[in-house]
Coordinates of C-alpha atoms and ligand atoms in Angstrom, one line a residue:
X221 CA 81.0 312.6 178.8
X222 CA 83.0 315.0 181.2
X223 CA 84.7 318.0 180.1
X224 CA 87.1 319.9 182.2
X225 CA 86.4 323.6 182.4
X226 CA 89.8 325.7 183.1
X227 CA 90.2 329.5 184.2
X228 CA 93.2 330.8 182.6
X229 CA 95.3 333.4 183.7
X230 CA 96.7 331.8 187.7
X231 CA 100.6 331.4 188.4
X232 CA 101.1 328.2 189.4
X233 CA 102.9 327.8 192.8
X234 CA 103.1 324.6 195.2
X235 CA 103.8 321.3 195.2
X236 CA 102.9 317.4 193.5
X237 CA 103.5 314.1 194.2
X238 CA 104.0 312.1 190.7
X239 CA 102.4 308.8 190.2
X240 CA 104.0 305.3 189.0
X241 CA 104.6 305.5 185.5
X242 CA 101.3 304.3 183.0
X243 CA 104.4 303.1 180.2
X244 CA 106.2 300.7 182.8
X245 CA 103.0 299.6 184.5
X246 CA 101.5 297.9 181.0
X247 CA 104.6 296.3 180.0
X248 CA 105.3 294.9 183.7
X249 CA 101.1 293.4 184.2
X250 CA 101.8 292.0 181.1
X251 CA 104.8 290.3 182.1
X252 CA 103.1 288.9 185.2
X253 CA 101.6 286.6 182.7
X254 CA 105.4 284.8 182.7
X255 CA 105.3 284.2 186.5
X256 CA 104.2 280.8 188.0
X257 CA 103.5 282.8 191.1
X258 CA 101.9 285.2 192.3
X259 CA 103.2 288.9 191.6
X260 CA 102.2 292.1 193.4
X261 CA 102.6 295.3 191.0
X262 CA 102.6 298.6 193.4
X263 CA 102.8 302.4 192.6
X264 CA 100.4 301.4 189.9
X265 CA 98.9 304.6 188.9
X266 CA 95.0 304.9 188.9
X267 CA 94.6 305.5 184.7
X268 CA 92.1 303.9 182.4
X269 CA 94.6 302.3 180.7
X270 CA 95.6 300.3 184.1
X271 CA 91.9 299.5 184.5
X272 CA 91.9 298.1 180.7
X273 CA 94.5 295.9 181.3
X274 CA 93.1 294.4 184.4
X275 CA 90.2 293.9 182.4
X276 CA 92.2 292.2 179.7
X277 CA 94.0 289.7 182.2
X278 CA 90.4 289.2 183.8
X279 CA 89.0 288.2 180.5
X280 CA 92.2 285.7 180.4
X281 CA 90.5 284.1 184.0
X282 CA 93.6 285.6 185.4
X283 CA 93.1 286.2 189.0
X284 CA 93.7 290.3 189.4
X285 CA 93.0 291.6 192.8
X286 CA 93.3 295.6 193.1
X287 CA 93.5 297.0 197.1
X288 CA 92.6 300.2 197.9
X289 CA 96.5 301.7 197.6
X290 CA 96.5 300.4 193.9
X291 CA 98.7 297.5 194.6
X292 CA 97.8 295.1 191.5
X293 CA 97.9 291.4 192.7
X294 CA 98.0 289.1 189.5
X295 CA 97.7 285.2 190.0
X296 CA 97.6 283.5 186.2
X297 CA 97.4 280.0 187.8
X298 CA 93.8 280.0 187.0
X299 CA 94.2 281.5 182.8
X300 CA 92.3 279.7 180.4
X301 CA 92.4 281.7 177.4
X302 CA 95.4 283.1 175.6
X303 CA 93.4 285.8 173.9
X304 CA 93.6 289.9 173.2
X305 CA 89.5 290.5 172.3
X306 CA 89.4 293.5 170.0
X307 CA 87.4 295.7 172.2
X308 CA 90.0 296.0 174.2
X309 CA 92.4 296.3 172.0
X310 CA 91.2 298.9 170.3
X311 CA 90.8 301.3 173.5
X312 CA 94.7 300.8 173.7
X313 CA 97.5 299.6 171.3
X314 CA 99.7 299.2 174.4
X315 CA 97.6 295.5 174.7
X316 CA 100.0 294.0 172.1
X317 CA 102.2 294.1 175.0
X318 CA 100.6 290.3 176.1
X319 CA 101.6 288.6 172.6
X320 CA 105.3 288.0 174.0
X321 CA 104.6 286.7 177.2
X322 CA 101.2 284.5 176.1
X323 CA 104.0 283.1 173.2
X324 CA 106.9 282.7 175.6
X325 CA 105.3 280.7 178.2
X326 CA 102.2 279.0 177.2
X327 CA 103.0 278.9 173.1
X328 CA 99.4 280.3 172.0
X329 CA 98.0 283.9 171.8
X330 CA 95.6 285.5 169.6
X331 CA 95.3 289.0 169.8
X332 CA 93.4 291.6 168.1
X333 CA 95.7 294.1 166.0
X334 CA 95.5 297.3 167.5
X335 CA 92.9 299.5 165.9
X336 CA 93.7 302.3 163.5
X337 CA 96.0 299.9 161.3
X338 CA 94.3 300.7 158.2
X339 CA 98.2 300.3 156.4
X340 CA 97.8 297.1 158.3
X341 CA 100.7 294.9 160.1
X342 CA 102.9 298.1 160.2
X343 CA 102.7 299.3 163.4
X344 CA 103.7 296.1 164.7
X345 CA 105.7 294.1 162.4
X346 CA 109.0 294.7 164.4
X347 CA 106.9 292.6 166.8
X348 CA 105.6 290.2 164.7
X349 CA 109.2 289.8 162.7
X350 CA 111.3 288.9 165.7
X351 CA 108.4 286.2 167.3
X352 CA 108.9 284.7 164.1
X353 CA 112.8 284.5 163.9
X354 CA 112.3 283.2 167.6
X355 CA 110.3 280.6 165.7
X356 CA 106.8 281.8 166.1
X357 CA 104.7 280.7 163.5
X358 CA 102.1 283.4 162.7
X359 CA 99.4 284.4 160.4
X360 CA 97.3 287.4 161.1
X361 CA 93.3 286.5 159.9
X362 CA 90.3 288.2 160.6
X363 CA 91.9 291.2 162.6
X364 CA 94.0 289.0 164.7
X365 CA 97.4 287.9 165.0
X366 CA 97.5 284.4 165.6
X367 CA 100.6 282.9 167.2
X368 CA 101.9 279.6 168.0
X369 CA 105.1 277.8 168.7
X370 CA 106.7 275.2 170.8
X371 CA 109.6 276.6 173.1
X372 CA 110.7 279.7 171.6
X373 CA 114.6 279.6 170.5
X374 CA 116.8 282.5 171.3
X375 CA 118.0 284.2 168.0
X376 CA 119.9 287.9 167.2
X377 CA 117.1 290.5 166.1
X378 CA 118.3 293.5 164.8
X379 CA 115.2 295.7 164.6
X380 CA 114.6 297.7 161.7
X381 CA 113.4 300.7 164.3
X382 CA 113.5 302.0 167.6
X383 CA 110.4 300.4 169.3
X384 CA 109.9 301.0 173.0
X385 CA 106.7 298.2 173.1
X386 CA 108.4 296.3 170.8
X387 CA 111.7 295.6 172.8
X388 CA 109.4 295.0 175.5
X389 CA 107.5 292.3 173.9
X390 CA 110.9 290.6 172.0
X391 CA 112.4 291.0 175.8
X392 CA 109.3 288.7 177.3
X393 CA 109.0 286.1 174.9
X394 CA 112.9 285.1 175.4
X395 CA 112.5 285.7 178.7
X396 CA 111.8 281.8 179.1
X397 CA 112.9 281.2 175.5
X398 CA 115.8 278.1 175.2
X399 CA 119.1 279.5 174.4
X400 CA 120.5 283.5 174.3
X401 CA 118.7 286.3 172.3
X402 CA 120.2 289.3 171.2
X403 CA 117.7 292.1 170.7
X404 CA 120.5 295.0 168.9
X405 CA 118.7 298.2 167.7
X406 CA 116.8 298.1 171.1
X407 CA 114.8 300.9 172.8
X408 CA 116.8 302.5 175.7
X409 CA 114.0 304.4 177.9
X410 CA 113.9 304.1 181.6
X411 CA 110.4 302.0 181.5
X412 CA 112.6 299.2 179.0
X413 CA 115.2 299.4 181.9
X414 CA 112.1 298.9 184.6
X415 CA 110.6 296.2 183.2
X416 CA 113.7 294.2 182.6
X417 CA 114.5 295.1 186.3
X418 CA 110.8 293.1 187.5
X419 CA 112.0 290.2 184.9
X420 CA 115.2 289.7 186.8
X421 CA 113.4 290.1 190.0
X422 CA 111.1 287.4 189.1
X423 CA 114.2 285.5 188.0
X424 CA 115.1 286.2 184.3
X425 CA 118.4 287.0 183.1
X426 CA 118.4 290.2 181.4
X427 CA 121.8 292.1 180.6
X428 CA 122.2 295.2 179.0
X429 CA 118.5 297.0 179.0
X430 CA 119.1 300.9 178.8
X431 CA 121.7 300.4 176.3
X432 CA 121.1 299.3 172.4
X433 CA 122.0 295.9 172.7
X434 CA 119.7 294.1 175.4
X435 CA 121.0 290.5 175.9
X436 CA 118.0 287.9 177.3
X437 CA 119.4 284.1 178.7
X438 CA 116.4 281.7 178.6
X439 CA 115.6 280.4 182.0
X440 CA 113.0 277.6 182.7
X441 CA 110.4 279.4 184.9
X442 CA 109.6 282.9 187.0
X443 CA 108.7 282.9 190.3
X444 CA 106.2 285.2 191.9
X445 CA 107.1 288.4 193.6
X446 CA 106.8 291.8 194.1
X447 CA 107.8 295.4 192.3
X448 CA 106.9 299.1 192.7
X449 CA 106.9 301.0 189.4
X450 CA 109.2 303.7 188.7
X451 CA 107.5 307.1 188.5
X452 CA 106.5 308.5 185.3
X453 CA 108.8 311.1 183.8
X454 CA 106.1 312.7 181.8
X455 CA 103.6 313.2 184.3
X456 CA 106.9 314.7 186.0
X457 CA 107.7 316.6 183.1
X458 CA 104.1 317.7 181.9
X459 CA 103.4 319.8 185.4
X460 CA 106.7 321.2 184.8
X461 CA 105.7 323.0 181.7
X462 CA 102.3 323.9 183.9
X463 CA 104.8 325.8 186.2
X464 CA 106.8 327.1 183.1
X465 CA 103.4 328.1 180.9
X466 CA 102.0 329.9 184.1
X467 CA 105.4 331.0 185.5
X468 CA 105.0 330.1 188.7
X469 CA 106.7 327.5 190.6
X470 CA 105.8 323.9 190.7
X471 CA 108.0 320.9 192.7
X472 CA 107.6 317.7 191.5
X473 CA 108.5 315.1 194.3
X474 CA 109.0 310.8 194.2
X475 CA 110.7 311.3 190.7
X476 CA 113.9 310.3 189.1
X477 CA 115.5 313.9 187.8
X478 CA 117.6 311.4 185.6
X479 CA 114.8 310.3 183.2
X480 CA 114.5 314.2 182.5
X481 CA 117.5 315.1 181.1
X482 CA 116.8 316.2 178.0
X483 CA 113.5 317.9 179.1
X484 CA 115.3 319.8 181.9
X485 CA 117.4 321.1 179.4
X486 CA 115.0 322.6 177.1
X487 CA 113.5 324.0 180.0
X488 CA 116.2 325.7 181.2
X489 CA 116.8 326.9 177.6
X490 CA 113.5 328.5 178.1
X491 CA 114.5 330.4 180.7
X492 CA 113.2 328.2 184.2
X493 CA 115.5 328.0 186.8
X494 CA 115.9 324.7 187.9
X495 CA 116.3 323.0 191.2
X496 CA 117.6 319.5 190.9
X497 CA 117.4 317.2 194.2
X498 CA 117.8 313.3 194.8
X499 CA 113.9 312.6 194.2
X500 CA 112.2 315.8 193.6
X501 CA 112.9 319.2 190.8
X502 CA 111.6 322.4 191.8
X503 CA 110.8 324.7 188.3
X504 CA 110.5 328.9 188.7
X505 CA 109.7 330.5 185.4
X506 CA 110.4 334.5 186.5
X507 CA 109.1 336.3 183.3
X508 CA 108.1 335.2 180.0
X509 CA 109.8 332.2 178.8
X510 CA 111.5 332.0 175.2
X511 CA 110.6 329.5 172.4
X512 CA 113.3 326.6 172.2
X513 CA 113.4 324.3 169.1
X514 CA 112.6 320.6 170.1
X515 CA 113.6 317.5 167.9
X516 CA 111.8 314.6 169.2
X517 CA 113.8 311.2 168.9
X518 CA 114.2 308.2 171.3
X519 CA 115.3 308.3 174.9
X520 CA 117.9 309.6 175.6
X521 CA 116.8 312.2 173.6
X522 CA 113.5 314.6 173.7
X523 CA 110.9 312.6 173.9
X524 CA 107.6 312.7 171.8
X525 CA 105.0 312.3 175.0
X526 CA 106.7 315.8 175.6
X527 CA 106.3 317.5 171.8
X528 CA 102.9 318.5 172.5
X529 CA 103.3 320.1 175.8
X530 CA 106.5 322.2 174.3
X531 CA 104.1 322.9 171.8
X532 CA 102.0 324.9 173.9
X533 CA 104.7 326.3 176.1
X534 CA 106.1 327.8 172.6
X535 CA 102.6 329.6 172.0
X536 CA 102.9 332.1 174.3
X537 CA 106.9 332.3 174.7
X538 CA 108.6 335.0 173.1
X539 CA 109.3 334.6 169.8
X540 CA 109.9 332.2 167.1
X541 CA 110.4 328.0 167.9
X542 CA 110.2 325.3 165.9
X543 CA 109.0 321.7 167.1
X544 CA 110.2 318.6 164.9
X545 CA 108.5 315.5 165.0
X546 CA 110.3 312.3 164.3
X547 CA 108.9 309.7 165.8
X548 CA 105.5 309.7 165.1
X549 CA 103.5 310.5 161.6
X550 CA 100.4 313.0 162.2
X551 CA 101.0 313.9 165.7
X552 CA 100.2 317.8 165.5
X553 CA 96.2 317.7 166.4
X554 CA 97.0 319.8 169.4
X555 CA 97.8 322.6 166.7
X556 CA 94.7 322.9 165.2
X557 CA 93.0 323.6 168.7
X558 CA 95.5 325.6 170.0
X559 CA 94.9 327.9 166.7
X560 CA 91.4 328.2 167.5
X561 CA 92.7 329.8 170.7
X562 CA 94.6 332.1 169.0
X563 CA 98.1 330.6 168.8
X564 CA 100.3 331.5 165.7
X565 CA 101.7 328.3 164.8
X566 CA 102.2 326.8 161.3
X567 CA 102.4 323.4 160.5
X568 CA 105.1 322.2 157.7
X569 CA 105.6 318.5 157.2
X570 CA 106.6 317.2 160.6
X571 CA 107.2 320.9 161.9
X572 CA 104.9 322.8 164.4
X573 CA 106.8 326.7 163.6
X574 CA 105.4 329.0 166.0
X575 CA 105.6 332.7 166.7
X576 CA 104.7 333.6 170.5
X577 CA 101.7 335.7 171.0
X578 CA 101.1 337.9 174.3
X579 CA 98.2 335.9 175.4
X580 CA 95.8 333.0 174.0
X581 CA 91.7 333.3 174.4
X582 CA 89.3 330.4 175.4
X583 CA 87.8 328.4 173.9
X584 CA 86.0 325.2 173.5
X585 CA 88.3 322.3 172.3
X586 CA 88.4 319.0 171.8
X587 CA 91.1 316.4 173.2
X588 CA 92.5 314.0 170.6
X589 CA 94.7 312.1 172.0
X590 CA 96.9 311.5 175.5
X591 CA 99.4 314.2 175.1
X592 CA 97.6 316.6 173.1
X593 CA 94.8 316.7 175.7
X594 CA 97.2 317.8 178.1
X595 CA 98.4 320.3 176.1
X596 CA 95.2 321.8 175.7
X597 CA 94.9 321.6 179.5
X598 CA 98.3 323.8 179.6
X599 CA 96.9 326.4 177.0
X600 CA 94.0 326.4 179.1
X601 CA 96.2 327.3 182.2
X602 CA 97.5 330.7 180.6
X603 CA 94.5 331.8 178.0
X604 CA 92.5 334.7 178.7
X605 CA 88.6 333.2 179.8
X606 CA 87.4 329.9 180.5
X607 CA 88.4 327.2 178.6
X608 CA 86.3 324.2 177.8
X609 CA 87.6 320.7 177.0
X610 CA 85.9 318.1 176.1
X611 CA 86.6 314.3 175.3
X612 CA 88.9 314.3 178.1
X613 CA 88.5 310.2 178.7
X614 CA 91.8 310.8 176.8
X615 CA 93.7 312.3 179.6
X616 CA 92.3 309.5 182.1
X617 CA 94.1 307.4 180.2
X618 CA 97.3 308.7 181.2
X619 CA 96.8 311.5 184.4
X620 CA 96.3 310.3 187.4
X621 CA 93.7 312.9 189.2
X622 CA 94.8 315.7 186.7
X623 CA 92.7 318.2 188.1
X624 CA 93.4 317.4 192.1
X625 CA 96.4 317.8 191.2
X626 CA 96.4 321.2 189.2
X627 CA 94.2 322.3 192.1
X628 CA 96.8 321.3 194.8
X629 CA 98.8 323.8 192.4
X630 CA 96.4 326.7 192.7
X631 CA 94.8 326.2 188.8
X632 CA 91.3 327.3 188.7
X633 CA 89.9 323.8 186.8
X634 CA 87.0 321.5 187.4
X635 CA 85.2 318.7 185.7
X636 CA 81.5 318.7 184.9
X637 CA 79.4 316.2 183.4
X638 CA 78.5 317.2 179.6
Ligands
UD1_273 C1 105.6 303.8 173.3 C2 104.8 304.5 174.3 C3 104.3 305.8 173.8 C4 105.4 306.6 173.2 C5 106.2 305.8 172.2 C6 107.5 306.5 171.6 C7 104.0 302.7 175.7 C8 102.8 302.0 176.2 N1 103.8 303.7 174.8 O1 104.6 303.5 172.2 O2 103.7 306.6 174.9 O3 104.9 307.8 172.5 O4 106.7 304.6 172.8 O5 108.3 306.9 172.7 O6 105.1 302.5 176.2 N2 107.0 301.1 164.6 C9 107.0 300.4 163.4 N3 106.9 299.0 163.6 C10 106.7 298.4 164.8 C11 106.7 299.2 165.9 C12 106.9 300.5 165.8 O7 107.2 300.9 162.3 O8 106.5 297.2 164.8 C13 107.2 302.6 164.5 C14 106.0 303.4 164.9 O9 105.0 303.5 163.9 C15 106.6 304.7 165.4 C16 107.9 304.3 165.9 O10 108.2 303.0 165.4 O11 106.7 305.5 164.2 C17 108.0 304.3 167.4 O12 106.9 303.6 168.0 P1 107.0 302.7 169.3 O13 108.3 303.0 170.0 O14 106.8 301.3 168.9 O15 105.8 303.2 170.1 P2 105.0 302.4 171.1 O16 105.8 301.4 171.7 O17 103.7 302.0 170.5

């Protein structure tokens, strides 16, 4: 396995171009599974998580043809089985994303509930709960939800939480669903809002996604057709901290300063300056930068793909921040490694309370998860000695050429086989 080695200490200074967002790619290749035509998916970002679900709709006999720009062609005329295998789904929960869409038009899937559900149907039982008001009936046996119906029916769902997969998955089974669905309680983030936009491209008629109360009128079929992916606002916001961390100066271009409202903010509260234009932010950190507090919660505010990254920022910032985590249970594995490079941060409950120290020191660490391997990447950027990461197949899931890119920033950082 590959681990990337990083030489702390360089101010970052240049500028990035940031990739098609991973979060609206998954939902929207999933949804090519409604179309009765063929779809074309571009600014599809090169991630293992993309290759995944190519695999998945390959296993599906779903025609998927990839071209050298990353353009994802997806013809399901040729699907023969309306199934979710558990090694897939176990590389990436995200896969649930095909129960909606397998339900809505062809009224069969089985898929695999993602892995780590050891307090079983939890995770997705705001799924599971508004299939079967839209008069799914499913059982889940042997690991795997099994779902049938006859035409869905539109229904009101009131969710009892704010689920960004799970308004995507309610929003493509009604999608061809008889009769109007209400999804109220819905998730409001900029990749819900994206996908909805490639439904109604295809043909669908959904109203109100980006606000709380998403309102889906059944149609009969989706044509084929083609979308571009918006860019991804963590990426975006993730190289931002880099310039922050380092502070040096980092422009982010092809993004939509919109989505980063509430990131931009904390920034700035940390002392960047920040230039906002149409497409692009520029960042200059001059000096240290001060701890902020961070509450994580649903778009529109701070969101938890960002806590870990903050987290690190607040390791060297002067003095004392605290980072609350709302959204997700156990999401502070980051600390741990970042104490082992000398950070002074204390975990209580679902607070990361740290007091900024001058400088961290290297050392080898291990990458849990998505986020928290990039915030490793960004302690890496500013300790004192080479830093060595390891596991870092989780940041291919969701960086496109992370270290190209750092590189194109001036960061010292290469991979190397273990
Ligand atoms: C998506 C994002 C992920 C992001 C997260 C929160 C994708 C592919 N992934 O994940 O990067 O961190 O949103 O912004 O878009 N919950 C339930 N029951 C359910 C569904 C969710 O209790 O049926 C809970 C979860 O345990 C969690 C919270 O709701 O505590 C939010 O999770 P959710 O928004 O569903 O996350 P994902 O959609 O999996």
């Amino acid at each position: 396995m590959d681990k990337l080695h990083i030489e702390g200490g360089t101010r970052l200074d240049g500028e990035i171009r940031i990739s098609g967002a991973k979060n609206a790619t998954l939902p929207i290749l999933a949804g090519t599974l409604l179309a009765n035509g063929p779809v074309t998916v571009g600014n599809v970002p090169h991630l293992h998580d993309i290759t995944t679900t190519v695999e998945l709709l390959g296993r599906m006999g779903v025609s998927v043809t990839v071209d050298e720009k990353m353009r994802i062609e997806v013809d399901t005329s040729t699907i023969k089985n309306l199934y979710a295998p558990y090694e897939l789904v176990k590389t990436m929960r995200a896969s649930i994303l095909v129960l909606g869409p397998l339900l809505g038009r062809f009224g069969e899937a089985d898929v695999s509930l993602p892995g780590g559900c050891a307090i079983g149907l939890r995770p997705v039982n705001i799924h599971v709960d508004g299939l079967r008001a839209m008069g799914a009936d499913i059982v889940v046996e042997n690991g795997y939800i099994k779902a049938r119906c006859e035409r869905l029916k539109g229904a009101s769902l009131d969710l009892d939480a704010v689920t960004v997969t799970g308004t995507e998955n309610l929003m493509m089974a009604a999608v061809l669903a008889e009769g109007e669905t209400i999804i109220n309680n819905a998730a409001c983030e900029p990749e819900v809002v994206d996908l909805a936009a490639f439904l109604n491209h295809l043909g669908a008629d959904v109203q109100g996604a980006g606000t709380a109360r998403i309102v889906i009128n059944g149609v009969d079929s989706l044509t084929g057709g083609e979308y571009d992916v918006l860019p991804d606002r963590i990426e975006a916001g993730t190289y931002l901290v880099a310039g922050a961390i380092t502070r040096g100066r980092v422009r982010v271009k092809d993004v939509n300063p919109e989505h980063l409202t509430a990131v931009l903010s904390k920034l700035t509260e940390a002392g960047a300056q920040i230039d906002v234009q149409d497409d692009s932010i520029e960042l200059t950190m001059h000096g240290r930068p001060r701890a902020v507090d961070v509450s994580t919660a649903p778009y529109p505010m701070f969101p938890t793909d960002m806590q870990a990254q903050f987290t690190a920022l607040n390791s060297v910032a002067k003095g004392r921040g605290v980072i609350s985590e709302t959204v997700f249970e156990n999401r502070f594995m980051h600390v741990l490694e970042m104490q082992r490079m000398g950070a002074n941060i204390t975990l209580d409950g679902h607070q990361a309370i740290s007091e900024g120290v001058e400088q961290l020191t290297a050392a080898p660490v291990m990458a849990t998860d998505l986020r928290a391997s990039a915030s490793l990447v960004l302690a890496g950027l500013v300790a004192k000695g080479r830093t060595e990461i390891s596991r870092i197949y989780h940041i291919d899931r969701g960086y496109e050429c992370i270290e190209e890119k750092l590189h194109q920033l001036g960061a010292v950082i290469k991979r190397v086989p273990d």
